């Protein structure tokens, strides 16, 4: 069984990329939460018909407009010394943006990293089947395939279940890739990140 959500084509990139913020060093270093919130906004308006989330042309996504949008989102969920290292920080920051845009239909439910692998796989399938991507926070991780997404926010946008394996498709750094979920969820550390379950 395989399910992939449509996503965001921004001048050939698969969603946003924090390195586009050339004039803001902190956004380049630690803007992943703001970028994830931007991607969530774009997705919800483009594919779920939630109005007023993106102040530019939703039918013609450009890197220049995305950067301007990201600088607005930075005021709500911008980089900080220890990073946006808790689900509550994302929910409070992005929730503030939604409130200021007059959007009350969208809510967010935290799914902490302490949940079991089986329960989390089930909730990912449920969200993707419902047409909703999942903002995800990965903190520390022992496996080398996760090395470039440590202390990082990104989106889960699909799943593949076949021959006893469960894979998730992630969107980050303007690209996508598939990751073995068993490796993904079992970080090897007691302090974990988690998922945000969007509701619209």
Coordinates of N, CA, C and O in Angstrom, one line a residue:
X1 N 0.8 -1.2 0.0 CA 0.0 0.0 0.0 C 0.9 1.2 0.0 O 1.8 1.3 0.8
X2 N 0.5 2.2 -0.9 CA 1.3 3.4 -1.0 C 0.4 4.6 -1.1 O -0.6 4.5 -1.9
X3 N 0.8 5.7 -0.4 CA 0.0 6.9 -0.5 C 0.9 8.1 -0.5 O 1.7 8.2 0.5
X4 N 0.9 8.9 -1.5 CA 1.7 10.1 -1.5 C 0.8 11.3 -1.7 O 0.0 11.3 -2.6
X5 N 1.0 12.4 -0.9 CA 0.2 13.6 -1.1 C 0.8 14.4 -2.2 O 2.0 14.4 -2.4
X6 N 0.0 15.2 -2.9 CA 0.5 16.2 -3.8 C 1.3 17.2 -3.0 O 0.9 17.4 -1.8
X7 N 2.3 17.8 -3.5 CA 3.0 18.8 -2.7 C 3.3 20.1 -3.4 O 2.5 20.5 -4.3
X8 N 4.3 20.8 -3.0 CA 4.5 22.1 -3.5 C 5.7 22.2 -4.5 O 6.8 21.8 -4.1
X9 N 5.5 22.7 -5.6 CA 6.5 22.9 -6.6 C 6.8 24.4 -6.6 O 6.0 25.3 -7.0
X10 N 8.0 24.7 -6.1 CA 8.4 26.1 -6.0 C 9.7 26.3 -6.9 O 10.8 26.0 -6.5
X11 N 9.4 26.6 -8.1 CA 10.4 26.8 -9.1 C 11.3 25.5 -9.2 O 12.5 25.6 -9.2
X12 N 10.7 24.4 -9.2 CA 11.4 23.1 -9.3 C 11.8 22.5 -8.0 O 12.2 21.3 -8.0
X13 N 11.7 23.2 -6.9 CA 12.0 22.7 -5.6 C 10.7 22.0 -5.0 O 9.6 22.4 -5.2
X14 N 11.0 21.0 -4.2 CA 9.9 20.2 -3.5 C 9.7 20.8 -2.2 O 10.2 20.4 -1.2
X15 N 8.9 21.9 -2.1 CA 8.7 22.6 -0.9 C 9.8 23.6 -0.6 O 10.6 23.8 -1.5
X16 N 9.8 24.2 0.5 CA 10.7 25.3 0.8 C 12.1 24.8 1.3 O 12.3 23.6 1.5
X17 N 13.0 25.8 1.3 CA 14.4 25.4 1.6 C 15.0 26.6 2.4 O 15.0 27.7 1.9
X18 N 15.5 26.4 3.6 CA 16.0 27.5 4.4 C 17.2 28.2 3.8 O 17.4 29.4 4.2
X19 N 17.9 27.6 3.0 CA 19.1 28.2 2.4 C 18.7 29.3 1.4 O 19.6 30.1 1.0
X20 N 17.5 29.4 1.0 CA 17.0 30.5 0.2 C 17.1 31.9 0.9 O 17.1 32.9 0.3
X21 N 17.2 31.8 2.3 CA 17.2 33.1 3.1 C 18.6 33.6 3.1 O 19.3 33.6 4.2
X22 N 19.2 34.1 2.0 CA 20.6 34.4 1.9 C 20.9 35.6 2.8 O 22.1 35.8 3.2
X23 N 20.0 36.5 3.0 CA 20.2 37.7 3.8 C 20.0 37.6 5.2 O 20.0 38.6 6.0
X24 N 19.6 36.4 5.7 CA 19.3 36.2 7.1 C 20.0 35.0 7.6 O 19.6 33.8 7.4
X25 N 21.2 35.2 8.2 CA 22.0 34.1 8.7 C 21.3 33.1 9.6 O 21.4 31.9 9.4
X26 N 20.5 33.6 10.5 CA 19.8 32.7 11.4 C 18.7 31.9 10.8 O 18.5 30.7 11.2
X27 N 18.0 32.4 9.8 CA 17.1 31.6 9.0 C 17.8 30.5 8.3 O 17.2 29.4 8.2
X28 N 18.9 30.8 7.7 CA 19.7 29.8 7.0 C 20.1 28.7 8.0 O 20.1 27.5 7.6
X29 N 20.5 29.0 9.2 CA 21.0 28.1 10.1 C 19.9 27.3 10.8 O 19.9 26.1 11.0
X30 N 18.9 28.1 11.3 CA 17.9 27.5 12.1 C 16.4 27.8 11.8 O 15.6 27.8 12.6
X31 N 16.2 28.0 10.5 CA 14.8 28.4 10.1 C 13.9 27.3 9.7 O 12.8 27.5 9.1
X32 N 14.3 26.0 10.1 CA 13.5 24.9 9.6 C 12.1 24.8 10.1 O 11.1 24.4 9.4
X33 N 11.8 25.3 11.4 CA 10.5 25.3 11.9 C 9.6 26.3 11.1 O 8.5 26.0 10.8
X34 N 10.2 27.5 10.9 CA 9.4 28.5 10.1 C 9.1 28.0 8.7 O 8.1 28.2 8.2
X35 N 10.1 27.4 8.1 CA 9.9 26.8 6.7 C 8.8 25.7 6.7 O 8.0 25.7 5.8
X36 N 8.8 24.9 7.8 CA 7.8 23.9 7.9 C 6.4 24.5 8.1 O 5.4 24.0 7.5
X37 N 6.4 25.6 8.8 CA 5.1 26.3 9.0 C 4.6 26.9 7.7 O 3.5 26.9 7.4
X38 N 5.6 27.5 6.9 CA 5.3 28.0 5.6 C 4.7 27.0 4.7 O 3.7 27.2 4.0
X39 N 5.4 25.8 4.7 CA 4.9 24.7 3.8 C 3.5 24.3 4.2 O 2.7 24.0 3.4
X40 N 3.3 24.2 5.5 CA 2.0 23.8 6.0 C 0.9 24.8 5.6 O -0.2 24.4 5.1
X41 N 1.2 26.1 5.6 CA 0.3 27.1 5.2 C 0.0 27.0 3.7 O -1.2 27.0 3.3
X42 N 1.0 26.8 2.9 CA 0.8 26.7 1.5 C 0.0 25.5 1.2 O -0.9 25.5 0.3
X43 N 0.3 24.4 1.8 CA -0.4 23.1 1.5 C -1.9 23.3 1.9 O -2.8 22.9 1.1
X44 N -2.2 23.8 3.1 CA -3.5 23.9 3.5 C -4.4 24.8 2.7 O -5.5 24.6 2.4
X45 N -3.7 25.9 2.1 CA -4.5 26.8 1.3 C -4.6 26.2 -0.1 O -5.7 26.2 -0.7
X46 N -3.6 25.6 -0.7 CA -3.6 25.1 -2.0 C -4.4 23.8 -2.2 O -5.2 23.7 -3.1
X47 N -4.3 22.9 -1.2 CA -4.9 21.6 -1.3 C -6.1 21.3 -0.4 O -6.9 20.4 -0.6
X48 N -6.3 22.2 0.6 CA -7.4 22.0 1.5 C -8.4 23.2 1.6 O -9.3 23.2 2.3
X49 N -8.1 24.2 0.7 CA -9.0 25.3 0.5 C -9.2 26.1 1.8 O -10.2 26.7 2.0
X50 N -8.1 26.2 2.6 CA -8.2 27.0 3.8 C -7.7 28.4 3.4 O -6.6 28.6 2.9
X51 N -8.6 29.4 3.5 CA -8.2 30.8 2.9 C -7.3 31.6 3.9 O -7.1 31.3 5.0
X52 N -6.7 32.6 3.3 CA -6.0 33.6 4.0 C -4.6 33.2 4.6 O -4.1 33.9 5.4
X53 N -4.1 32.1 4.2 CA -2.9 31.6 4.9 C -1.6 32.1 4.1 O -0.6 32.3 4.8
X54 N -1.7 32.3 2.8 CA -0.6 32.7 2.1 C -0.8 34.1 1.4 O -1.8 34.2 0.7
X55 N 0.0 35.1 1.7 CA -0.4 36.5 1.2 C 0.0 36.7 -0.2 O -0.1 37.9 -0.7
X56 N 0.6 35.8 -1.0 CA 1.0 36.0 -2.3 C 0.2 35.1 -3.3 O -0.9 34.6 -2.9
X57 N 0.7 34.9 -4.5 CA -0.1 34.1 -5.5 C 0.1 32.6 -5.3 O 1.1 32.0 -5.6
X58 N -1.0 32.0 -4.8 CA -0.9 30.5 -4.5 C -0.8 29.7 -5.7 O -0.4 28.6 -5.7
X59 N -1.2 30.3 -6.9 CA -1.2 29.6 -8.1 C 0.1 29.7 -8.8 O 0.3 29.0 -9.8
X60 N 1.0 30.5 -8.3 CA 2.3 30.7 -8.9 C 3.4 30.9 -7.8 O 3.7 32.0 -7.4
X61 N 3.9 29.8 -7.3 CA 4.8 29.8 -6.2 C 6.2 30.2 -6.7 O 6.7 29.5 -7.6
X62 N 6.8 31.2 -6.1 CA 8.2 31.6 -6.4 C 9.1 31.6 -5.2 O 8.6 31.8 -4.1
X63 N 10.3 31.4 -5.4 CA 11.3 31.5 -4.3 C 11.3 32.9 -3.6 O 11.4 33.0 -2.4
X64 N 11.2 33.9 -4.4 CA 11.2 35.3 -3.9 C 10.0 35.5 -3.0 O 10.2 36.1 -1.9
X65 N 8.8 35.1 -3.4 CA 7.7 35.3 -2.5 C 7.8 34.4 -1.3 O 7.4 34.8 -0.2
X66 N 8.3 33.2 -1.5 CA 8.5 32.3 -0.3 C 9.4 32.9 0.7 O 9.1 32.8 1.9
X67 N 10.5 33.5 0.3 CA 11.4 34.2 1.3 C 10.7 35.3 2.0 O 10.8 35.4 3.2
X68 N 9.9 36.1 1.3 CA 9.2 37.2 1.9 C 8.2 36.6 3.0 O 8.0 37.1 4.1
X69 N 7.5 35.5 2.6 CA 6.6 34.9 3.5 C 7.3 34.3 4.7 O 6.9 34.4 5.8
X70 N 8.5 33.7 4.5 CA 9.2 33.1 5.6 C 9.7 34.1 6.6 O 9.7 33.9 7.8
X71 N 10.0 35.3 6.1 CA 10.4 36.4 7.0 C 9.2 36.9 7.8 O 9.4 37.3 9.0
X72 N 8.0 36.8 7.3 CA 6.8 37.1 8.1 C 6.6 36.0 9.2 O 6.3 36.2 10.3
X73 N 6.8 34.7 8.7 CA 6.6 33.6 9.7 C 7.7 33.6 10.8 O 7.4 33.1 11.9
X74 N 8.8 34.1 10.5 CA 9.9 34.2 11.4 C 9.5 34.9 12.7 O 10.0 34.5 13.8
X75 N 8.6 35.9 12.6 CA 8.2 36.6 13.8 C 7.4 35.7 14.7 O 7.3 36.0 15.9
X76 N 6.8 34.7 14.2 CA 6.0 33.8 15.0 C 6.8 32.5 15.5 O 6.5 32.1 16.6
X77 N 7.6 32.0 14.7 CA 8.3 30.8 15.0 C 9.7 30.7 14.5 O 10.1 29.8 13.8
X78 N 10.4 31.8 14.8 CA 11.8 32.0 14.3 C 12.8 31.2 15.0 O 12.6 30.6 16.1
X79 N 14.0 31.2 14.5 CA 15.2 30.5 15.1 C 15.4 31.1 16.5 O 15.2 32.3 16.8
X80 N 15.9 30.2 17.4 CA 16.3 30.6 18.7 C 17.5 29.8 19.2 O 17.9 28.8 18.5
X81 N 18.1 30.2 20.3 CA 19.4 29.6 20.7 C 19.3 28.1 20.8 O 20.2 27.4 20.3
X82 N 18.3 27.5 21.4 CA 18.2 26.0 21.5 C 17.3 25.4 20.4 O 17.0 24.2 20.4
X83 N 16.9 26.3 19.5 CA 16.0 25.8 18.4 C 14.6 25.7 18.9 O 14.3 25.8 20.1
X84 N 13.7 25.4 17.9 CA 12.3 25.1 18.2 C 12.2 23.6 18.6 O 11.9 22.8 17.8
X85 N 12.6 23.3 19.8 CA 12.9 22.0 20.2 C 11.8 21.3 21.0 O 12.0 20.2 21.6
X86 N 10.6 21.9 20.9 CA 9.4 21.3 21.6 C 8.2 21.4 20.6 O 8.1 22.5 20.0
X87 N 7.4 20.4 20.6 CA 6.2 20.5 19.8 C 5.3 21.7 20.2 O 4.7 22.4 19.4
X88 N 5.3 22.0 21.5 CA 4.5 23.2 22.0 C 5.0 24.5 21.4 O 4.1 25.4 21.2
X89 N 6.3 24.6 21.2 CA 6.8 25.9 20.6 C 6.3 26.1 19.2 O 5.9 27.2 18.8
X90 N 6.2 25.0 18.4 CA 5.7 25.1 17.0 C 4.2 25.4 17.1 O 3.7 26.3 16.4
X91 N 3.5 24.7 17.9 CA 2.0 24.9 18.0 C 1.7 26.3 18.4 O 0.8 26.9 17.8
X92 N 2.4 26.8 19.4 CA 2.1 28.2 19.9 C 2.5 29.2 18.8 O 1.7 30.2 18.6
X93 N 3.6 29.0 18.2 CA 4.1 30.0 17.2 C 3.2 30.0 15.9 O 2.7 31.0 15.5
X94 N 3.0 28.8 15.4 CA 2.1 28.7 14.2 C 0.7 29.0 14.5 O 0.0 29.6 13.7
X95 N 0.3 28.7 15.7 CA -1.1 29.0 16.1 C -1.3 30.5 16.2 O -2.4 31.0 15.9
X96 N -0.2 31.3 16.6 CA -0.3 32.7 16.6 C -0.5 33.3 15.2 O -1.2 34.2 15.0
X97 N 0.2 32.7 14.3 CA 0.1 33.1 12.9 C -1.3 32.9 12.4 O -2.0 33.7 11.8
X98 N -1.8 31.7 12.6 CA -3.2 31.3 12.2 C -4.2 32.3 12.8 O -5.1 32.8 12.1
X99 N -4.0 32.6 14.1 CA -4.9 33.5 14.8 C -4.9 34.9 14.1 O -6.0 35.5 13.9
X100 N -3.7 35.4 13.8 CA -3.6 36.8 13.2 C -4.2 36.8 11.8 O -4.5 37.9 11.3
X101 N -4.2 35.7 11.2 CA -4.8 35.6 9.8 C -6.3 35.3 9.8 O -6.9 35.2 8.8
X102 N -6.8 35.2 11.0 CA -8.3 35.0 11.2 C -8.7 33.5 10.8 O -9.8 33.3 10.5
X103 N -7.7 32.6 10.9 CA -8.0 31.2 10.6 C -8.3 30.4 11.9 O -7.4 30.2 12.7
X104 N -9.6 30.0 12.0 CA -9.9 29.3 13.2 C -10.2 27.8 13.0 O -10.4 27.0 13.9
X105 N -10.3 27.4 11.7 CA -10.7 26.0 11.3 C -9.5 25.1 11.6 O -9.8 23.9 11.8
X106 N -8.3 25.5 11.5 CA -7.1 24.7 11.6 C -6.7 24.5 13.1 O -6.5 25.6 13.8
X107 N -6.6 23.3 13.6 CA -6.1 23.1 14.9 C -4.9 22.1 14.8 O -4.7 21.5 13.8
X108 N -4.1 22.0 15.9 CA -3.0 21.2 15.9 C -2.9 20.3 17.2 O -3.2 20.9 18.3
X109 N -2.6 19.1 17.1 CA -2.6 18.1 18.2 C -1.1 17.6 18.3 O -0.6 17.1 17.3
X110 N -0.5 17.7 19.4 CA 0.9 17.1 19.5 C 0.9 15.6 19.6 O 0.0 15.1 20.3
X111 N 1.8 15.0 19.0 CA 2.0 13.5 19.1 C 3.5 13.3 19.5 O 4.4 13.4 18.7
X112 N 3.7 13.1 20.8 CA 5.0 13.1 21.3 C 5.8 11.8 20.8 O 5.2 10.8 20.6
X113 N 7.1 12.0 20.8 CA 8.0 10.9 20.4 C 8.0 9.7 21.3 O 8.5 8.6 20.9
X114 N 7.4 9.7 22.4 CA 7.3 8.6 23.3 C 6.2 7.6 22.9 O 6.2 6.5 23.5
X115 N 5.4 7.9 22.0 CA 4.4 7.0 21.5 C 5.1 5.8 20.8 O 6.2 5.9 20.3
X116 N 4.4 4.6 20.8 CA 5.1 3.4 20.2 C 5.2 3.6 18.7 O 4.4 4.4 18.1
X117 N 6.1 2.8 18.2 CA 6.3 2.8 16.7 C 5.0 2.4 16.0 O 4.6 3.0 15.0
X118 N 4.3 1.3 16.5 CA 3.1 0.9 15.9 C 2.0 1.9 15.9 O 1.3 2.1 14.9
X119 N 1.8 2.5 17.0 CA 0.7 3.6 17.2 C 1.0 4.8 16.3 O 0.1 5.4 15.7
X120 N 2.3 5.1 16.2 CA 2.7 6.3 15.4 C 2.5 6.0 13.9 O 2.1 6.8 13.1
X121 N 2.9 4.8 13.5 CA 2.7 4.4 12.1 C 1.2 4.5 11.7 O 0.8 4.9 10.6
X122 N 0.4 4.0 12.6 CA -1.1 4.1 12.4 C -1.6 5.5 12.2 O -2.4 5.8 11.4
X123 N -1.1 6.4 13.1 CA -1.6 7.8 13.0 C -1.0 8.5 11.8 O -1.7 9.3 11.2
X124 N 0.2 8.1 11.3 CA 0.7 8.7 10.1 C -0.2 8.2 8.9 O -0.6 9.0 8.0
X125 N -0.5 6.9 8.9 CA -1.4 6.4 7.8 C -2.7 7.2 7.8 O -3.2 7.6 6.8
X126 N -3.3 7.4 9.0 CA -4.6 8.0 9.1 C -4.5 9.5 8.6 O -5.4 9.9 7.8
X127 N -3.5 10.2 9.0 CA -3.3 11.6 8.5 C -3.1 11.7 7.0 O -3.8 12.5 6.4
X128 N -2.2 10.9 6.5 CA -2.0 10.9 5.1 C -3.2 10.5 4.3 O -3.6 11.1 3.3
X129 N -3.9 9.4 4.7 CA -5.1 9.0 4.1 C -6.2 10.1 4.1 O -7.0 10.2 3.2
X130 N -6.1 11.0 5.1 CA -7.1 12.1 5.2 C -6.6 13.3 4.4 O -7.3 14.3 4.3
X131 N -5.5 13.2 3.8 CA -5.0 14.3 2.9 C -4.2 15.3 3.7 O -4.1 16.5 3.2
X132 N -3.7 15.0 4.8 CA -3.0 16.0 5.6 C -1.5 15.6 5.9 O -1.3 14.5 6.4
X133 N -0.6 16.4 5.5 CA 0.8 16.1 5.9 C 1.1 16.3 7.4 O 0.3 16.9 8.1
X134 N 2.2 15.9 7.8 CA 2.5 15.9 9.3 C 3.9 16.7 9.5 O 4.9 16.2 9.1
X135 N 3.8 17.9 10.1 CA 5.1 18.5 10.5 C 5.7 17.6 11.6 O 5.0 17.0 12.4
X136 N 7.0 17.4 11.5 CA 7.8 16.5 12.3 C 9.0 17.1 12.9 O 9.7 17.8 12.1
X137 N 9.3 16.9 14.1 CA 10.5 17.3 14.8 C 11.4 16.1 15.1 O 10.9 15.2 15.8
X138 N 12.6 16.0 14.6 CA 13.6 15.0 14.9 C 14.7 15.7 15.7 O 15.3 16.7 15.3
X139 N 14.9 15.2 16.9 CA 16.0 15.8 17.7 C 17.3 14.9 17.5 O 17.7 14.8 16.4
X140 N 17.9 14.4 18.5 CA 19.1 13.6 18.3 C 18.7 12.2 17.7 O 17.6 11.7 18.0
X141 N 19.7 11.6 17.0 CA 19.4 10.3 16.4 C 20.8 9.6 16.2 O 21.8 10.2 15.8
X142 N 20.8 8.3 16.5 CA 22.0 7.5 16.4 C 22.3 7.0 15.0 O 23.5 6.7 14.7
X143 N 21.3 6.9 14.2 CA 21.6 6.3 12.9 C 22.1 7.3 11.8 O 21.6 8.4 11.7
X144 N 23.1 6.9 11.1 CA 23.7 7.8 10.1 C 22.8 8.3 9.0 O 23.0 9.4 8.5
X145 N 21.7 7.5 8.7 CA 20.9 8.0 7.6 C 20.0 9.2 8.0 O 19.5 9.9 7.2
X146 N 20.0 9.5 9.3 CA 19.3 10.6 9.9 C 20.2 11.8 10.2 O 19.7 12.8 10.7
X147 N 21.4 11.7 9.8 CA 22.4 12.7 10.3 C 22.1 14.1 9.8 O 22.4 15.1 10.5
X148 N 21.5 14.3 8.6 CA 21.3 15.6 8.1 C 20.0 16.2 8.5 O 19.6 17.3 8.2
X149 N 19.2 15.4 9.3 CA 17.9 15.9 9.8 C 17.9 15.8 11.3 O 16.8 15.5 11.9
X150 N 19.0 16.0 12.0 CA 19.1 16.0 13.4 C 18.7 17.5 13.9 O 19.2 18.4 13.3
X151 N 18.0 17.6 14.9 CA 17.5 18.9 15.5 C 16.9 19.7 14.4 O 17.2 20.8 14.1
X152 N 15.9 19.0 13.7 CA 15.3 19.6 12.5 C 13.8 19.3 12.4 O 13.3 18.3 12.8
X153 N 13.1 20.3 11.8 CA 11.7 20.2 11.4 C 11.6 19.9 10.0 O 12.3 20.5 9.1
X154 N 10.6 19.1 9.6 CA 10.4 18.8 8.2 C 9.0 18.2 8.1 O 8.2 18.1 9.1
X155 N 8.5 17.8 6.9 CA 7.2 17.3 6.7 C 7.2 15.8 6.3 O 8.0 15.4 5.5
X156 N 6.2 15.1 6.8 CA 6.0 13.7 6.3 C 4.8 13.9 5.3 O 3.7 14.4 5.7
X157 N 5.0 13.4 4.1 CA 4.0 13.6 3.0 C 3.6 12.4 2.3 O 2.9 12.4 1.3
X158 N 4.0 11.2 2.8 CA 3.5 9.9 2.2 C 4.0 8.8 3.0 O 4.8 8.9 3.9
X159 N 3.5 7.6 2.7 CA 3.9 6.3 3.3 C 3.8 5.2 2.3 O 3.1 5.3 1.3
X160 N 4.6 4.2 2.5 CA 4.7 3.0 1.7 C 4.8 1.8 2.7 O 5.7 1.7 3.5
X161 N 3.9 0.9 2.5 CA 3.9 -0.3 3.4 C 4.0 -1.5 2.4 O 3.1 -1.8 1.6
X162 N 5.1 -2.3 2.5 CA 5.3 -3.4 1.6 C 6.2 -4.4 2.2 O 7.3 -4.0 2.7
X163 N 5.9 -5.7 2.1 CA 6.8 -6.8 2.5 C 7.3 -6.6 4.0 O 8.5 -6.8 4.3
X164 N 6.4 -6.1 4.8 CA 6.7 -6.0 6.2 C 7.5 -4.7 6.6 O 7.8 -4.5 7.8
X165 N 7.7 -3.9 5.6 CA 8.4 -2.6 5.8 C 7.4 -1.4 5.8 O 6.5 -1.5 5.0
X166 N 7.7 -0.5 6.6 CA 6.9 0.8 6.6 C 7.9 1.9 6.3 O 8.8 2.2 7.1
X167 N 7.7 2.6 5.2 CA 8.5 3.7 4.9 C 7.7 5.0 4.9 O 6.5 5.0 4.6
X168 N 8.4 6.1 5.2 CA 7.7 7.4 5.2 C 8.4 8.3 4.2 O 9.7 8.2 4.1
X169 N 7.7 9.1 3.5 CA 8.3 10.1 2.5 C 8.4 11.4 3.3 O 7.4 11.9 3.8
X170 N 9.6 12.0 3.3 CA 9.7 13.3 3.9 C 10.1 14.4 2.9 O 10.7 14.1 1.9
X171 N 9.6 15.6 3.2 CA 10.0 16.8 2.4 C 10.8 17.7 3.3 O 10.4 18.1 4.3
X172 N 12.0 18.0 2.8 CA 12.9 18.9 3.5 C 14.0 19.4 2.6 O 14.4 18.7 1.6
X173 N 14.6 20.5 2.8 CA 15.6 21.1 2.0 C 15.3 21.2 0.5 O 16.1 21.0 -0.3
X174 N 14.0 21.4 0.2 CA 13.5 21.5 -1.2 C 13.5 20.2 -2.0 O 13.4 20.2 -3.2
X175 N 13.7 19.1 -1.3 CA 13.7 17.8 -1.9 C 12.8 16.8 -1.1 O 12.3 17.1 -0.1
X176 N 12.7 15.5 -1.6 CA 12.0 14.5 -0.9 C 12.9 13.2 -0.9 O 13.7 13.0 -1.7
X177 N 12.6 12.4 0.1 CA 13.2 11.0 0.1 C 12.4 10.1 1.0 O 11.6 10.6 1.8
X178 N 12.6 8.8 0.8 CA 11.9 7.8 1.6 C 12.9 7.3 2.7 O 14.1 7.1 2.5
X179 N 12.3 7.1 3.9 CA 13.1 6.6 5.1 C 12.4 5.4 5.7 O 11.1 5.5 5.9
X180 N 13.1 4.4 6.1 CA 12.6 3.3 6.9 C 12.1 3.8 8.2 O 12.8 4.4 9.0
X181 N 10.8 3.7 8.5 CA 10.2 4.3 9.7 C 10.7 3.6 11.0 O 10.8 4.3 12.0
X182 N 11.0 2.3 10.9 CA 11.6 1.7 12.1 C 12.8 2.4 12.6 O 13.0 2.7 13.8
X183 N 13.7 2.7 11.6 CA 14.9 3.5 12.0 C 14.5 4.9 12.4 O 15.0 5.4 13.4
X184 N 13.7 5.5 11.6 CA 13.2 6.9 11.9 C 12.8 7.1 13.3 O 13.2 8.1 14.0
X185 N 11.9 6.2 13.8 CA 11.2 6.5 15.1 C 12.0 6.1 16.3 O 11.8 6.6 17.4
X186 N 12.9 5.2 16.1 CA 13.7 4.7 17.2 C 15.1 5.4 17.2 O 16.1 4.9 16.6
X187 N 15.1 6.5 17.9 CA 16.2 7.4 17.8 C 17.5 6.9 18.6 O 18.6 7.4 18.3
X188 N 17.2 6.1 19.6 CA 18.3 5.7 20.5 C 18.6 6.7 21.6 O 19.5 6.5 22.4
X189 N 17.7 7.7 21.8 CA 17.8 8.7 22.8 C 16.5 8.8 23.6 O 15.5 8.6 23.1
X190 N 16.6 9.2 24.9 CA 15.4 9.2 25.7 C 14.6 10.5 25.4 O 13.4 10.4 25.4
X191 N 15.3 11.6 25.1 CA 14.5 12.8 24.7 C 14.2 12.7 23.2 O 15.1 12.6 22.4
X192 N 12.9 12.8 22.8 CA 12.5 12.7 21.5 C 11.8 13.9 21.0 O 11.3 14.7 21.8
X193 N 11.5 14.0 19.7 CA 10.7 15.0 19.1 C 9.3 14.6 19.0 O 8.6 14.2 20.0
X194 N 8.8 14.5 17.8 CA 7.4 14.0 17.6 C 6.8 14.6 16.4 O 7.5 15.1 15.5
X195 N 5.5 14.5 16.3 CA 4.7 15.0 15.2 C 3.6 16.0 15.6 O 3.2 16.0 16.7
X196 N 3.2 16.8 14.6 CA 2.0 17.6 14.8 C 0.9 17.1 13.9 O 1.1 16.9 12.7
X197 N -0.2 16.8 14.5 CA -1.4 16.3 13.7 C -2.3 17.5 13.4 O -2.9 18.1 14.3
X198 N -2.3 17.9 12.1 CA -3.1 19.0 11.7 C -4.6 18.5 11.6 O -4.8 17.4 11.1
X199 N -5.5 19.4 11.9 CA -6.9 19.2 11.8 C -7.5 20.4 11.1 O -7.2 21.5 11.5
X200 N -8.3 20.1 10.1 CA -8.9 21.3 9.4 C -10.4 21.0 9.2 O -11.1 21.7 8.5

